[in-house]
Short mmCIF file of C-alpha atoms in Angstrom, two decimals:
data_model
loop_
_atom_site.label_atom_id
_atom_site.label_comp_id
_atom_site.label_asym_id
_atom_site.label_seq_id
_atom_site.Cartn_x
_atom_site.Cartn_y
_atom_site.Cartn_z
CA MET H 1 1.59 23.13 24.22
CA ASN H 2 2.66 21.27 21.09
CA LYS H 3 3.49 23.79 18.37
CA GLY H 4 2.70 21.36 15.57
CA PHE H 5 -0.77 20.91 17.00
CA LEU H 6 -1.20 24.65 17.37
CA LEU H 7 -0.19 25.33 13.80
CA PHE H 8 -2.49 22.53 12.65
CA LEU H 9 -5.41 24.20 14.40
CA PHE H 10 -4.50 27.58 12.92
CA ALA H 11 -4.43 25.98 9.50
CA ALA H 12 -7.76 24.37 10.27
CA ILE H 13 -9.29 27.80 10.87
CA LEU H 14 -8.15 28.84 7.44
CA LEU H 15 -8.84 25.71 5.48
CA ALA H 16 -11.28 23.40 7.17
CA GLY H 17 -14.71 22.94 5.75
CA CYS H 18 -17.05 20.22 4.70
CA LYS H 19 -19.68 21.90 2.56
CA LYS H 20 -20.03 25.34 1.13
CA ASP H 21 -22.57 28.06 1.66
CA PRO H 22 -24.21 29.07 -1.55
CA ASP H 23 -22.21 31.84 -3.22
CA PRO H 24 -24.65 32.89 -5.93
CA GLU H 25 -23.44 34.94 -8.84
CA PRO H 26 -24.51 38.46 -7.92
CA THR H 27 -26.69 40.53 -10.14
CA GLN H 28 -25.75 44.16 -10.59
CA PRO H 29 -28.11 46.42 -8.64
CA ASP H 30 -29.19 49.81 -9.83
CA SER H 31 -26.25 51.90 -8.60
CA ALA H 32 -28.46 54.99 -8.51
CA SER H 33 -30.73 53.33 -5.92
CA TYR H 34 -28.44 54.18 -3.02
CA ASP H 35 -25.70 56.70 -2.32
CA GLN H 36 -22.61 54.50 -2.35
CA GLN H 37 -20.24 57.47 -2.05
CA SER H 38 -21.87 58.45 1.25
CA LEU H 39 -21.46 54.85 2.42
CA LEU H 40 -17.73 54.79 1.64
CA ASN H 41 -17.21 58.28 3.10
CA ASN H 42 -18.92 57.24 6.33
CA TRP H 43 -16.96 53.99 6.61
CA GLY H 44 -13.63 55.69 5.87
CA ASP H 45 -13.96 59.02 7.73
CA GLU H 46 -16.26 58.09 10.60
CA ILE H 47 -15.58 54.41 11.36
CA ILE H 48 -12.22 53.11 10.08
CA VAL H 49 -9.88 56.07 10.69
CA PRO H 50 -11.43 57.10 14.06
CA GLY H 51 -11.54 53.43 15.04
CA TYR H 52 -7.83 53.01 14.42
CA PHE H 53 -7.15 56.30 16.25
CA ALA H 54 -9.02 55.01 19.32
CA TYR H 55 -7.04 51.80 19.04
CA THR H 56 -3.72 53.69 19.02
CA GLN H 57 -4.79 55.49 22.20
CA ALA H 58 -5.50 52.14 23.85
CA THR H 59 -2.21 50.51 22.76
CA SER H 60 -0.27 53.60 23.86
CA ASP H 61 -1.91 53.43 27.30
CA GLN H 62 -1.13 49.72 27.48
CA LYS H 63 2.54 50.45 26.71
CA SER H 64 2.76 53.21 29.35
CA PHE H 65 1.26 51.03 32.07
CA ALA H 66 3.47 48.11 31.05
CA ASP H 67 6.53 50.34 31.50
CA ALA H 68 5.28 51.37 34.95
CA PHE H 69 4.74 47.75 35.98
CA ILE H 70 8.11 46.57 34.65
CA SER H 71 9.99 49.37 36.43
CA ASP H 72 8.16 48.72 39.75
CA PRO H 73 6.39 45.32 39.83
CA THR H 74 3.70 45.39 42.51
CA GLU H 75 0.24 43.86 42.68
CA SER H 76 -1.20 47.37 42.27
CA SER H 77 0.83 48.19 39.13
CA LEU H 78 0.03 44.70 37.77
CA GLN H 79 -3.71 45.30 38.19
CA ALA H 80 -3.46 48.73 36.52
CA PHE H 81 -1.55 47.23 33.59
CA SER H 82 -4.01 44.32 33.33
CA ASP H 83 -6.90 46.78 33.08
CA LYS H 84 -5.17 48.60 30.19
CA TRP H 85 -4.41 45.28 28.47
CA LYS H 86 -8.12 44.45 28.62
CA THR H 87 -9.13 47.86 27.23
CA SER H 88 -6.59 47.58 24.43
CA GLN H 89 -7.67 44.09 23.39
CA LYS H 90 -11.34 45.07 23.60
CA THR H 91 -10.71 48.10 21.36
CA TRP H 92 -8.86 45.82 18.95
CA GLN H 93 -12.10 43.86 18.39
CA SER H 94 -13.59 46.67 16.25
CA VAL H 95 -10.59 47.30 13.97
CA SER H 96 -9.74 43.61 13.64
CA LEU H 97 -12.41 43.42 10.94
CA PHE H 98 -10.39 45.73 8.63
CA GLU H 99 -7.81 43.24 7.35
CA PHE H 100 -7.30 45.09 4.07
CA GLY H 101 -5.22 48.05 2.90
CA PRO H 102 -2.58 48.98 5.53
CA GLY H 103 -3.92 46.36 7.96
CA SER H 104 -3.32 43.61 5.40
CA ASP H 105 0.03 45.10 4.31
CA HIS H 106 1.34 44.78 7.87
CA VAL H 107 -0.48 41.49 8.64
CA ILE H 108 -1.76 43.19 11.77
CA ARG H 109 -4.28 40.53 12.80
CA ALA H 110 -1.83 37.61 12.75
CA ASN H 111 0.91 39.67 14.40
CA THR H 112 -1.46 40.93 17.12
CA ASN H 113 -3.91 38.25 18.14
CA ILE H 114 -3.09 34.61 17.39
CA TYR H 115 -4.14 32.29 20.21
CA PRO H 116 -3.48 30.09 22.04
CA CYS H 117 0.13 31.11 22.51
CA ASP H 118 3.13 28.78 22.70
CA THR H 119 3.99 29.10 26.40
CA THR H 120 6.94 26.70 26.20
CA GLN H 121 8.62 28.74 23.48
CA ILE H 122 7.81 32.01 25.26
CA GLU H 123 9.62 30.80 28.39
CA LYS H 124 12.59 29.71 26.22
CA ASN H 125 12.67 33.13 24.56
CA ILE H 126 12.73 34.82 27.96
CA GLN H 127 15.55 32.66 29.27
CA ASN H 128 17.56 33.09 26.06
CA GLY H 129 16.90 36.83 25.91
CA ASN H 130 15.45 36.34 22.43
CA LEU H 131 13.44 39.46 21.61
CA ASP H 132 13.34 39.04 17.81
CA LEU H 133 9.67 38.18 17.26
CA SER H 134 9.61 38.61 13.49
CA GLY H 135 8.71 35.76 11.15
CA ALA H 136 5.60 33.70 10.45
CA SER H 137 6.72 30.87 12.74
CA ARG H 138 6.64 33.17 15.79
CA LEU H 139 3.07 34.45 15.61
CA ASP H 140 2.05 32.39 18.64
CA GLU H 141 4.91 33.73 20.77
CA LYS H 142 3.67 37.33 20.90
CA GLY H 143 0.65 39.62 20.77
CA TYR H 144 -2.25 39.81 23.19
CA ALA H 145 -2.23 36.10 23.97
CA ALA H 146 1.40 36.18 25.10
CA ILE H 147 0.76 39.28 27.23
CA ASP H 148 -2.26 37.53 28.75
CA TYR H 149 -0.07 34.55 29.64
CA LEU H 150 2.65 36.63 31.28
CA LEU H 151 0.16 38.66 33.34
CA HIS H 152 -2.41 36.05 34.35
CA HIS H 153 -0.93 32.53 34.32
CA ALA H 154 -0.40 32.55 38.11
CA THR H 155 -1.59 34.49 41.13
CA ALA H 156 -0.83 38.21 41.19
CA ALA H 157 1.71 37.74 43.96
CA GLU H 158 3.48 34.99 42.00
CA VAL H 159 3.53 37.04 38.77
CA VAL H 160 4.98 40.04 40.61
CA GLN H 161 7.70 37.84 42.11
CA GLU H 162 8.57 36.41 38.69
CA PHE H 163 9.15 39.89 37.27
CA LYS H 164 11.15 40.97 40.33
CA ALA H 165 13.35 37.88 40.11
CA ASP H 166 14.19 38.05 36.40
CA SER H 167 14.61 41.32 34.47
CA LYS H 168 14.57 39.36 31.19
CA ARG H 169 10.86 38.74 31.81
CA GLY H 170 10.28 42.49 31.79
CA ASP H 171 12.39 42.88 28.65
CA TYR H 172 10.22 40.33 26.85
CA LEU H 173 6.98 41.93 28.01
CA LYS H 174 8.24 45.33 26.91
CA ALA H 175 8.99 43.96 23.43
CA LEU H 176 5.46 42.48 23.19
CA VAL H 177 3.58 45.67 24.04
CA ALA H 178 5.95 47.76 21.90
CA GLU H 179 5.22 45.68 18.81
CA VAL H 180 1.43 45.81 19.37
CA ASP H 181 1.64 49.60 19.74
CA GLN H 182 3.99 50.07 16.78
CA LEU H 183 1.69 48.09 14.47
CA ALA H 184 -1.34 50.10 15.61
CA GLN H 185 0.42 53.43 15.10
CA THR H 186 1.76 52.44 11.66
CA VAL H 187 -1.58 51.20 10.31
CA TYR H 188 -3.40 54.26 11.65
CA GLN H 189 -0.88 56.65 10.08
CA GLU H 190 -1.16 54.92 6.72
CA TRP H 191 -4.97 55.17 6.80
CA ASN H 192 -5.08 58.76 8.10
CA SER H 193 -5.65 61.63 5.65
CA GLY H 194 -2.87 63.61 7.35
CA SER H 195 -0.16 61.10 6.43
CA GLY H 196 -0.52 57.94 4.30
CA ASN H 197 -4.06 58.89 3.26
CA HIS H 198 -5.17 55.38 2.27
CA VAL H 199 -8.64 56.58 3.23
CA ALA H 200 -8.76 58.70 0.05
CA GLU H 201 -8.02 55.63 -2.08
CA PHE H 202 -10.65 53.67 -0.16
CA LYS H 203 -13.35 56.32 -0.72
CA SER H 204 -12.56 56.67 -4.42
CA ALA H 205 -12.84 52.94 -5.23
CA THR H 206 -16.55 52.96 -5.98
CA GLY H 207 -18.53 50.23 -7.73
CA SER H 208 -19.11 46.64 -6.70
CA ASN H 209 -16.44 44.70 -8.58
CA VAL H 210 -13.67 42.67 -6.96
CA GLY H 211 -11.35 45.64 -6.42
CA SER H 212 -14.03 48.03 -5.18
CA SER H 213 -14.08 49.16 -1.56
CA LEU H 214 -17.60 47.78 -1.20
CA GLY H 215 -16.45 44.37 -2.40
CA ILE H 216 -13.32 44.45 -0.22
CA MET H 217 -15.26 45.43 2.91
CA ILE H 218 -17.96 42.80 2.45
CA ASN H 219 -15.39 40.05 1.80
CA SER H 220 -13.27 41.14 4.77
CA VAL H 221 -16.19 41.28 7.20
CA ASN H 222 -17.52 37.91 6.09
CA MET H 223 -14.16 36.19 6.29
CA HIS H 224 -13.63 37.61 9.77
CA LEU H 225 -17.09 36.50 10.87
CA GLU H 226 -16.52 32.94 9.66
CA ARG H 227 -12.94 32.27 10.62
CA PHE H 228 -12.14 34.50 13.56
CA LEU H 229 -15.47 35.21 15.30
CA ARG H 230 -17.62 32.12 14.72
CA ASP H 231 -14.78 29.58 14.54
CA GLY H 232 -11.87 31.15 16.41
CA LYS H 233 -13.76 32.56 19.39
CA VAL H 234 -16.55 29.95 19.61
CA GLY H 235 -16.37 26.86 17.40
CA ILE H 236 -12.78 25.73 17.96
CA PRO H 237 -12.83 26.05 21.79
CA ASN H 238 -16.15 24.20 21.83
CA GLY H 239 -14.83 21.32 19.75
CA GLU H 240 -16.98 22.18 16.71
CA ARG H 241 -13.88 22.17 14.51
CA SER H 242 -11.84 19.34 16.02
CA PHE H 243 -11.94 15.75 14.79
CA SER H 244 -12.65 14.42 18.28
CA GLY H 245 -15.30 17.02 19.10
CA ASP H 246 -13.69 17.45 22.51
CA PRO H 247 -13.79 20.94 24.04
CA LEU H 248 -10.56 22.93 24.10
CA PRO H 249 -10.92 25.39 27.01
CA GLY H 250 -7.32 26.54 26.59
CA HIS H 251 -8.22 27.81 23.12
CA VAL H 252 -10.67 30.52 24.17
CA GLU H 253 -9.51 34.08 23.62
CA ALA H 254 -7.71 35.49 26.69
CA ALA H 255 -7.64 32.03 28.29
CA TYR H 256 -5.42 32.98 31.22
CA LYS H 257 -7.50 35.99 32.31
CA GLY H 258 -10.46 33.71 31.75
CA ASP H 259 -13.38 36.01 32.47
CA VAL H 260 -13.28 38.42 29.49
CA SER H 261 -13.76 36.07 26.50
CA LYS H 262 -17.51 36.66 26.19
CA GLU H 263 -16.98 40.43 26.49
CA PHE H 264 -14.53 40.25 23.58
CA ILE H 265 -17.00 38.20 21.50
CA ARG H 266 -19.69 40.80 22.12
CA ALA H 267 -17.28 43.65 21.25
CA ASN H 268 -16.31 41.92 18.01
CA LEU H 269 -19.97 41.46 17.06
CA LYS H 270 -20.60 45.12 17.94
CA GLY H 271 -17.81 46.16 15.56
CA LEU H 272 -19.45 44.13 12.78
CA GLU H 273 -22.85 45.63 13.59
CA ASN H 274 -21.41 49.15 13.45
CA ILE H 275 -20.12 48.54 9.93
CA TYR H 276 -23.51 47.17 8.89
CA LEU H 277 -25.49 50.04 10.41
CA GLY H 278 -22.93 52.75 9.59
CA THR H 279 -22.65 53.67 13.28
CA LYS H 280 -19.94 56.30 13.66
CA GLN H 281 -17.19 56.21 16.26
CA ASP H 282 -19.12 58.80 18.31
CA GLY H 283 -22.18 56.50 18.31
CA SER H 284 -24.32 58.55 15.93
CA ASN H 285 -26.01 57.01 12.91
CA GLY H 286 -24.53 57.25 9.42
CA MET H 287 -24.94 55.65 6.01
CA GLY H 288 -24.67 51.89 6.33
CA LEU H 289 -25.40 48.67 4.52
CA ASP H 290 -28.87 48.66 6.08
CA ASP H 291 -29.68 51.89 4.21
CA ALA H 292 -28.32 50.44 0.96
CA LEU H 293 -30.34 47.22 1.24
CA ASN H 294 -33.54 49.09 2.10
CA SER H 295 -33.03 51.46 -0.85
CA LEU H 296 -32.65 48.46 -3.14
CA GLY H 297 -35.74 46.76 -1.67
CA ALA H 298 -33.66 43.65 -0.87
CA LYS H 299 -35.70 40.68 0.40
CA HIS H 300 -35.05 37.52 2.39
CA GLY H 301 -38.09 35.37 1.69
CA ASP H 302 -41.13 37.50 2.40
CA GLN H 303 -39.40 39.97 4.70
CA ALA H 304 -36.95 42.79 4.15
CA LEU H 305 -33.36 41.51 4.17
CA ASP H 306 -32.37 44.34 6.52
CA ALA H 307 -34.99 43.25 9.06
CA ALA H 308 -33.76 39.65 8.82
CA ILE H 309 -30.13 40.68 9.38
CA LYS H 310 -30.96 42.95 12.34
CA SER H 311 -33.07 40.19 13.89
CA GLN H 312 -30.23 37.67 13.48
CA ILE H 313 -27.66 40.04 15.03
CA ALA H 314 -30.01 40.41 18.00
CA SER H 315 -30.25 36.61 18.23
CA CYS H 316 -26.45 36.40 18.33
CA TYR H 317 -26.30 38.87 21.23
CA SER H 318 -28.95 36.84 23.07
CA ALA H 319 -27.01 33.64 22.48
CA ILE H 320 -23.85 35.23 23.92
CA ASP H 321 -25.78 36.27 27.02
CA ALA H 322 -27.25 32.78 27.34
CA VAL H 323 -23.81 31.20 27.76
CA PRO H 324 -23.37 30.79 31.53
CA GLY H 325 -20.16 31.62 33.39
CA THR H 326 -17.00 32.13 31.42
CA MET H 327 -16.34 30.71 27.95
CA LYS H 328 -13.56 28.60 29.41
CA GLU H 329 -16.02 27.01 31.82
CA ALA H 330 -18.92 26.86 29.38
CA VAL H 331 -17.16 24.82 26.67
CA VAL H 332 -16.67 22.08 29.29
CA GLN H 333 -19.81 22.36 31.42
CA ASP H 334 -22.42 23.90 29.07
CA SER H 335 -21.25 22.95 25.59
CA ASP H 336 -24.83 22.91 24.26
CA LYS H 337 -25.21 26.63 25.03
CA VAL H 338 -21.97 27.40 23.20
CA SER H 339 -23.16 25.25 20.26
CA GLU H 340 -26.32 27.36 20.10
CA LEU H 341 -24.15 30.48 19.88
CA PHE H 342 -22.14 28.86 17.08
CA LYS H 343 -25.38 28.07 15.20
CA GLU H 344 -26.66 31.64 15.56
CA PHE H 345 -23.42 32.96 14.08
CA GLN H 346 -23.78 30.46 11.24
CA LYS H 347 -27.26 31.82 10.47
CA LEU H 348 -25.75 35.30 10.31
CA VAL H 349 -23.10 34.01 7.90
CA ILE H 350 -25.82 32.85 5.50
CA LEU H 351 -27.47 36.27 5.46
CA LEU H 352 -24.27 38.32 5.18
CA LYS H 353 -22.39 36.04 2.82
CA ALA H 354 -25.14 34.90 0.44
CA ASP H 355 -28.16 37.22 0.55
CA MET H 356 -26.43 40.57 1.10
CA PRO H 357 -23.64 40.28 -1.51
CA SER H 358 -26.16 39.03 -4.06
CA SER H 359 -28.37 42.06 -3.45
CA LEU H 360 -25.43 44.49 -3.70
CA GLY H 361 -23.81 42.87 -6.75
CA VAL H 362 -20.69 41.82 -4.81
CA LEU H 363 -18.82 38.56 -5.47
CA ILE H 364 -17.42 36.62 -2.49
CA THR H 365 -13.85 35.83 -3.53
CA TYR H 366 -12.23 34.07 -0.57
CA GLN H 367 -12.26 30.29 -0.06
CA ASP H 368 -15.23 28.91 1.83
CA ASN H 369 -14.77 27.69 5.39
CA ASP H 370 -18.31 27.04 6.52
CA GLY H 371 -18.38 23.39 7.44
CA ASP H 372 -22.15 23.55 7.80
#
């Protein structure tokens, strides 16, 4: 895989765009119309901190099962480790939306889940015993995509033999899972009230201006939806963002495992929906953006904005389910179905990025990347 091409595509995720969604100047809503403090308390105490805690449990399990596989490579220990890798990356989908505060400080998203990975450089690193994975130029040599490659790029019997034949392969894998776990533990500790307590700062930053927690959350969720869910997981593999329009099946998330990409898309959308609805980590209902919009009487045309957003989220789930087979297969064989999913996500972008911020008095501050 050509690294220059990879970095070009990564840059394209961040910068590409033809036209902009409307970013209307927001009007300030009546702050007494909804309980914003309850909203921030629910996000901080019931969604973000418990979400990161669950993620640390998953990365810790992944690390333990990686150690077991490396010390005794068998097809059975490989399967057990692969299952924990899947659980860890699926859990990541919910917290990946929180690229602010400690998550942003440690650049956790870029250090954890840039794909596709640079397989040529990974093999060079293994042969050279190079385990220093720090630096912006090495983001595609580590994280979940690199683990996926090492575990799933060949048959189970062949992968087991590779690890038995070369201990440096195990050393590299151990470094990958250790960094994913260390980042998860660090960000969780810095959010947690028992240590770094960033959650207290988050809950106290009321209001709707640029530095408010409401403004930060809405900007973060929208940027993630545009660049990493709609484009990264769907549009780029389907050729929606390439000049040629050709599908790029090797650019789906978890390309080497192959059959979990749609499950990760659904999990990522579920994480976004939980923030919108205020759904707590235990699954119970809490104060969410839906409550705020209904309290404000926000409208989209003739209907309640909340009803429009919930309907569009449901349409996105349906569009995911309508994609046949795996994403890797679908972008080649059923590109029209994947395009429909891309379009449904784009409709959700319009509602969450234009209508909702306007109703809540929040200004979208990041650079547009719509390309619609």
